[in-house]
Amino acid sequence: DVKVTQSSRYLVKRTGEKVFLECVQDMDHENMFWYRQDPGLGLRLIYFSYDVKMKEKGDIPEGYSVSREKKERFSLILESASTNQTSMYLCASRPANPFTDTQYFGPGTRLTVL
Amino acid sequence: KQEVTQIPAALSVPEGENLVLNCSFTDSAIYNLQWFRQDPGKGLTSLLLIQSSQREQTSGRLNASLDKSSGRSTLYIAASQPGDSATYLCAVPGTDSWGKLQFGAGTQVVVTP
């Protein structure tokens, strides 16, 4: 079975802190994704990576950056956390073909910024 | 831009009834349509992926149909159980190189014992 793990299930940070969210997948997938999920707004794509060291902006990249130094690990970075970044963050991975393959999601990180 | 809609937003049924969940999309030029399940506070789990060339896909008590021409997919869950209570989301990949998924808002299902 594909496994996608996220470093924390719950995280509480202060405004202005630098925050790292880590995601690791064990199936050698080329593509990885970061989403945030908010009530009434649904799932929104922040960034995705189609290969090591490669990244593309999603729909809402402002205030975020990402890093993918190894194939299995994709990090989401909040350079200076703000209260409007309080949300559920979901990581996903997928094999290379977007037209025949589904995405596999991690359990999520509930981030609260005070 | 592709828009994905799920109606109703919430549904409550007694145990044993069949569930019918609807998904509609505005652009019929899709490669596939995917159904996911999400339990409260958890990540998404892939249930079914229907390729554009298929009319339906089945897995156990789940059956998903796809009508590209009308822009609709339906997820049927037979003989519902309380464990089926969750939010069900449908999604379609965009036709750009990356196939980014466009998600519906989901249908929240409660199956009462």
GROMACS .gro file of C-alpha atoms in nm:
model
  227
    1ASP     CA    1   0.000   0.000   0.000
    2VAL     CA    2   0.108   0.353  -0.075
    3LYS     CA    3   0.192   0.546   0.236
    4VAL     CA    4   0.209   0.923   0.264
    5THR     CA    5   0.307   1.056   0.604
    6GLN     CA    6   0.304   1.410   0.739
    7SER     CA    7   0.532   1.520   1.020
    8SER     CA    8   0.263   1.648   1.256
    9ARG     CA    9  -0.111   1.595   1.298
   10TYR     CA   10  -0.156   1.914   1.499
   11LEU     CA   11   0.067   2.220   1.516
   12VAL     CA   12   0.031   2.550   1.701
   13LYS     CA   13   0.257   2.841   1.603
   14ARG     CA   14   0.284   3.213   1.673
   15THR     CA   15   0.239   3.489   1.418
   16GLY     CA   16   0.569   3.564   1.245
   17GLU     CA   17   0.725   3.223   1.310
   18LYS     CA   18   0.881   3.023   1.029
   19VAL     CA   19   0.691   2.696   0.993
   20PHE     CA   20   0.798   2.375   0.820
   21LEU     CA   21   0.551   2.107   0.721
   22GLU     CA   22   0.708   1.783   0.604
   23CYS     CA   23   0.563   1.514   0.380
   24VAL     CA   24   0.719   1.180   0.294
   25GLN     CA   25   0.595   0.915   0.049
   26ASP     CA   26   0.729   0.563   0.015
   27MET     CA   27   0.619   0.467  -0.338
   28ASP     CA   28   0.876   0.644  -0.555
   29HIS     CA   29   0.612   0.879  -0.698
   30GLU     CA   30   0.730   1.156  -0.925
   31ASN     CA   31   0.460   1.410  -0.839
   32MET     CA   32   0.384   1.561  -0.499
   33PHE     CA   33   0.131   1.823  -0.394
   34TRP     CA   34   0.042   2.055  -0.108
   35TYR     CA   35  -0.319   2.161  -0.053
   36ARG     CA   36  -0.499   2.357   0.211
   37GLN     CA   37  -0.859   2.284   0.305
   38ASP     CA   38  -1.091   2.539   0.462
   39PRO     CA   39  -1.465   2.521   0.537
   40GLY     CA   40  -1.663   2.673   0.251
   41LEU     CA   41  -1.355   2.704   0.027
   42GLY     CA   42  -1.279   2.337  -0.029
   43LEU     CA   43  -0.941   2.203  -0.134
   44ARG     CA   44  -0.702   2.452  -0.290
   45LEU     CA   45  -0.367   2.370  -0.444
   46ILE     CA   46  -0.073   2.565  -0.301
   47TYR     CA   47   0.226   2.415  -0.482
   48PHE     CA   48   0.319   2.097  -0.657
   49SER     CA   49   0.641   1.929  -0.767
   50TYR     CA   50   0.674   1.708  -1.072
   51ASP     CA   51   1.031   1.599  -0.998
   52VAL     CA   52   1.319   1.653  -0.759
   53LYS     CA   53   1.408   2.022  -0.732
   54MET     CA   54   1.120   2.111  -0.967
   55LYS     CA   55   0.814   2.301  -0.851
   56GLU     CA   56   0.513   2.480  -0.990
   57LYS     CA   57   0.280   2.730  -0.826
   58GLY     CA   58  -0.074   2.622  -0.764
   59ASP     CA   59  -0.376   2.843  -0.714
   60ILE     CA   60  -0.274   3.010  -0.387
   61PRO     CA   61   0.109   3.018  -0.353
   62GLU     CA   62   0.132   3.357  -0.180
   63GLY     CA   63   0.295   3.334   0.161
   64TYR     CA   64   0.430   2.984   0.099
   65SER     CA   65   0.739   2.824  -0.047
   66VAL     CA   66   0.836   2.460  -0.102
   67SER     CA   67   1.143   2.242  -0.118
   68ARG     CA   68   1.199   1.906  -0.278
   69GLU     CA   69   1.561   1.794  -0.237
   70LYS     CA   70   1.482   1.423  -0.243
   71LYS     CA   71   1.220   1.236  -0.439
   72GLU     CA   72   1.038   1.104  -0.134
   73ARG     CA   73   1.018   1.431   0.061
   74PHE     CA   74   0.826   1.751  -0.011
   75SER     CA   75   0.832   2.036   0.239
   76LEU     CA   76   0.596   2.330   0.270
   77ILE     CA   77   0.741   2.643   0.430
   78LEU     CA   78   0.554   2.934   0.578
   79GLU     CA   79   0.820   3.204   0.589
   80SER     CA   80   0.632   3.423   0.838
   81ALA     CA   81   0.315   3.260   0.963
   82SER     CA   82  -0.001   3.467   0.978
   83THR     CA   83  -0.340   3.397   1.134
   84ASN     CA   84  -0.502   3.359   0.791
   85GLN     CA   85  -0.280   3.057   0.734
   86THR     CA   86  -0.464   2.866   1.006
   87SER     CA   87  -0.596   2.568   0.813
   88MET     CA   88  -0.582   2.196   0.743
   89TYR     CA   89  -0.282   2.116   0.519
   90LEU     CA   90  -0.288   1.804   0.306
   91CYS     CA   91   0.001   1.650   0.117
   92ALA     CA   92  -0.047   1.408  -0.174
   93SER     CA   93   0.166   1.209  -0.413
   94ARG     CA   94   0.101   1.057  -0.753
   95PRO     CA   95   0.289   0.851  -1.012
   96ALA     CA   96   0.398   1.038  -1.323
   97ASN     CA   97   0.090   1.001  -1.541
   98PRO     CA   98  -0.176   1.254  -1.440
   99PHE     CA   99  -0.434   1.108  -1.676
  100THR     CA  100  -0.445   0.751  -1.553
  101ASP     CA  101  -0.319   0.774  -1.194
  102THR     CA  102  -0.491   0.894  -0.881
  103GLN     CA  103  -0.344   1.091  -0.593
  104TYR     CA  104  -0.261   0.943  -0.254
  105PHE     CA  105  -0.313   1.169   0.044
  106GLY     CA  106  -0.148   1.196   0.382
  107PRO     CA  107  -0.348   1.227   0.708
  108GLY     CA  108  -0.326   1.605   0.717
  109THR     CA  109  -0.174   1.865   0.952
  110ARG     CA  110  -0.408   2.093   1.139
  111LEU     CA  111  -0.212   2.419   1.178
  112THR     CA  112  -0.324   2.693   1.414
  113VAL     CA  113  -0.146   3.028   1.402
  114LEU     CA  114  -0.207   3.246   1.709
  115LYS     CA  115  -1.204   2.698  -1.646
  116GLN     CA  116  -1.340   2.362  -1.531
  117GLU     CA  117  -1.599   2.384  -1.253
  118VAL     CA  118  -1.701   2.083  -1.050
  119THR     CA  119  -2.026   2.085  -0.852
  120GLN     CA  120  -2.167   1.837  -0.604
  121ILE     CA  121  -2.530   1.845  -0.502
  122PRO     CA  122  -2.657   1.799  -0.237
  123ALA     CA  123  -2.403   1.936   0.007
  124ALA     CA  124  -2.533   1.703   0.277
  125LEU     CA  125  -2.738   1.386   0.289
  126SER     CA  126  -2.877   1.171   0.568
  127VAL     CA  127  -3.013   0.820   0.512
  128PRO     CA  128  -3.113   0.528   0.732
  129GLU     CA  129  -2.889   0.224   0.734
  130GLY     CA  130  -2.960  -0.017   0.450
  131GLU     CA  131  -3.074   0.242   0.198
  132ASN     CA  132  -2.880   0.293  -0.124
  133LEU     CA  133  -2.683   0.616  -0.151
  134VAL     CA  134  -2.676   0.822  -0.469
  135LEU     CA  135  -2.418   1.102  -0.491
  136ASN     CA  136  -2.398   1.341  -0.783
  137CYS     CA  137  -2.110   1.523  -0.947
  138SER     CA  138  -2.129   1.757  -1.244
  139PHE     CA  139  -1.854   1.927  -1.444
  140THR     CA  140  -1.866   2.204  -1.701
  141ASP     CA  141  -1.598   2.096  -1.950
  142SER     CA  142  -1.660   1.752  -2.098
  143ALA     CA  143  -1.300   1.723  -2.229
  144ILE     CA  144  -1.183   1.521  -1.929
  145TYR     CA  145  -0.931   1.238  -1.908
  146ASN     CA  146  -1.089   1.076  -1.605
  147LEU     CA  147  -1.307   1.142  -1.304
  148GLN     CA  148  -1.208   1.044  -0.952
  149TRP     CA  149  -1.409   0.983  -0.635
  150PHE     CA  150  -1.256   1.025  -0.290
  151ARG     CA  151  -1.375   0.973   0.065
  152GLN     CA  152  -1.275   1.194   0.358
  153ASP     CA  153  -1.340   1.112   0.723
  154PRO     CA  154  -1.359   1.406   0.967
  155GLY     CA  155  -1.017   1.557   1.034
  156LYS     CA  156  -0.842   1.309   0.806
  157GLY     CA  157  -0.689   1.298   0.460
  158LEU     CA  158  -0.862   1.181   0.142
  159THR     CA  159  -0.882   0.819   0.032
  160SER     CA  160  -0.920   0.734  -0.335
  161LEU     CA  161  -1.228   0.522  -0.402
  162LEU     CA  162  -1.266   0.494  -0.779
  163LEU     CA  163  -1.111   0.638  -1.093
  164ILE     CA  164  -1.315   0.621  -1.414
  165GLN     CA  165  -1.128   0.675  -1.738
  166SER     CA  166  -1.299   0.892  -1.999
  167SER     CA  167  -1.347   0.587  -2.223
  168GLN     CA  168  -1.536   0.399  -1.951
  169ARG     CA  169  -1.903   0.427  -1.863
  170GLU     CA  170  -1.872   0.285  -1.514
  171GLN     CA  171  -1.637   0.144  -1.256
  172THR     CA  172  -1.717  -0.087  -0.964
  173SER     CA  173  -1.550  -0.173  -0.637
  174GLY     CA  174  -1.745  -0.383  -0.389
  175ARG     CA  175  -2.062  -0.195  -0.289
  176LEU     CA  176  -1.948   0.112  -0.483
  177ASN     CA  177  -2.037   0.183  -0.842
  178ALA     CA  178  -1.953   0.501  -1.027
  179SER     CA  179  -2.095   0.598  -1.363
  180LEU     CA  180  -1.970   0.861  -1.605
  181ASP     CA  181  -2.160   1.045  -1.878
  182LYS     CA  182  -1.914   1.283  -2.041
  183SER     CA  183  -2.159   1.429  -2.287
  184SER     CA  184  -2.388   1.551  -2.011
  185GLY     CA  185  -2.104   1.638  -1.774
  186ARG     CA  186  -2.218   1.408  -1.495
  187SER     CA  187  -2.097   1.130  -1.272
  188THR     CA  188  -2.291   0.940  -1.009
  189LEU     CA  189  -2.154   0.739  -0.719
  190TYR     CA  190  -2.385   0.464  -0.593
  191ILE     CA  191  -2.324   0.299  -0.258
  192ALA     CA  192  -2.540  -0.008  -0.208
  193ALA     CA  193  -2.690  -0.106   0.127
  194SER     CA  194  -2.538   0.181   0.322
  195GLN     CA  195  -2.380   0.124   0.664
  196PRO     CA  196  -2.298   0.368   0.947
  197GLY     CA  197  -1.931   0.324   0.851
  198ASP     CA  198  -2.009   0.488   0.517
  199SER     CA  199  -2.064   0.819   0.699
  200ALA     CA  200  -1.804   1.059   0.556
  201THR     CA  201  -1.763   1.337   0.302
  202TYR     CA  202  -1.740   1.223  -0.059
  203LEU     CA  203  -1.555   1.438  -0.312
  204CYS     CA  204  -1.527   1.408  -0.687
  205ALA     CA  205  -1.242   1.554  -0.890
  206VAL     CA  206  -1.131   1.587  -1.250
  207PRO     CA  207  -0.777   1.653  -1.378
  208GLY     CA  208  -0.717   1.958  -1.590
  209THR     CA  209  -0.606   1.908  -1.951
  210ASP     CA  210  -0.277   2.098  -1.904
  211SER     CA  211   0.049   1.903  -1.880
  212TRP     CA  212   0.023   1.856  -1.508
  213GLY     CA  213  -0.333   1.734  -1.479
  214LYS     CA  214  -0.398   1.930  -1.162
  215LEU     CA  215  -0.713   1.806  -0.993
  216GLN     CA  216  -1.018   2.029  -0.971
  217PHE     CA  217  -1.228   1.919  -0.673
  218GLY     CA  218  -1.596   1.955  -0.598
  219ALA     CA  219  -1.695   2.086  -0.256
  220GLY     CA  220  -1.811   1.742  -0.145
  221THR     CA  221  -2.128   1.577  -0.017
  222GLN     CA  222  -2.139   1.508   0.357
  223VAL     CA  223  -2.315   1.177   0.420
  224VAL     CA  224  -2.461   1.054   0.748
  225VAL     CA  225  -2.594   0.700   0.769
  226THR     CA  226  -2.810   0.654   1.079
  227PRO     CA  227  -2.838   0.312   1.248
   0.00000   0.00000   0.00000
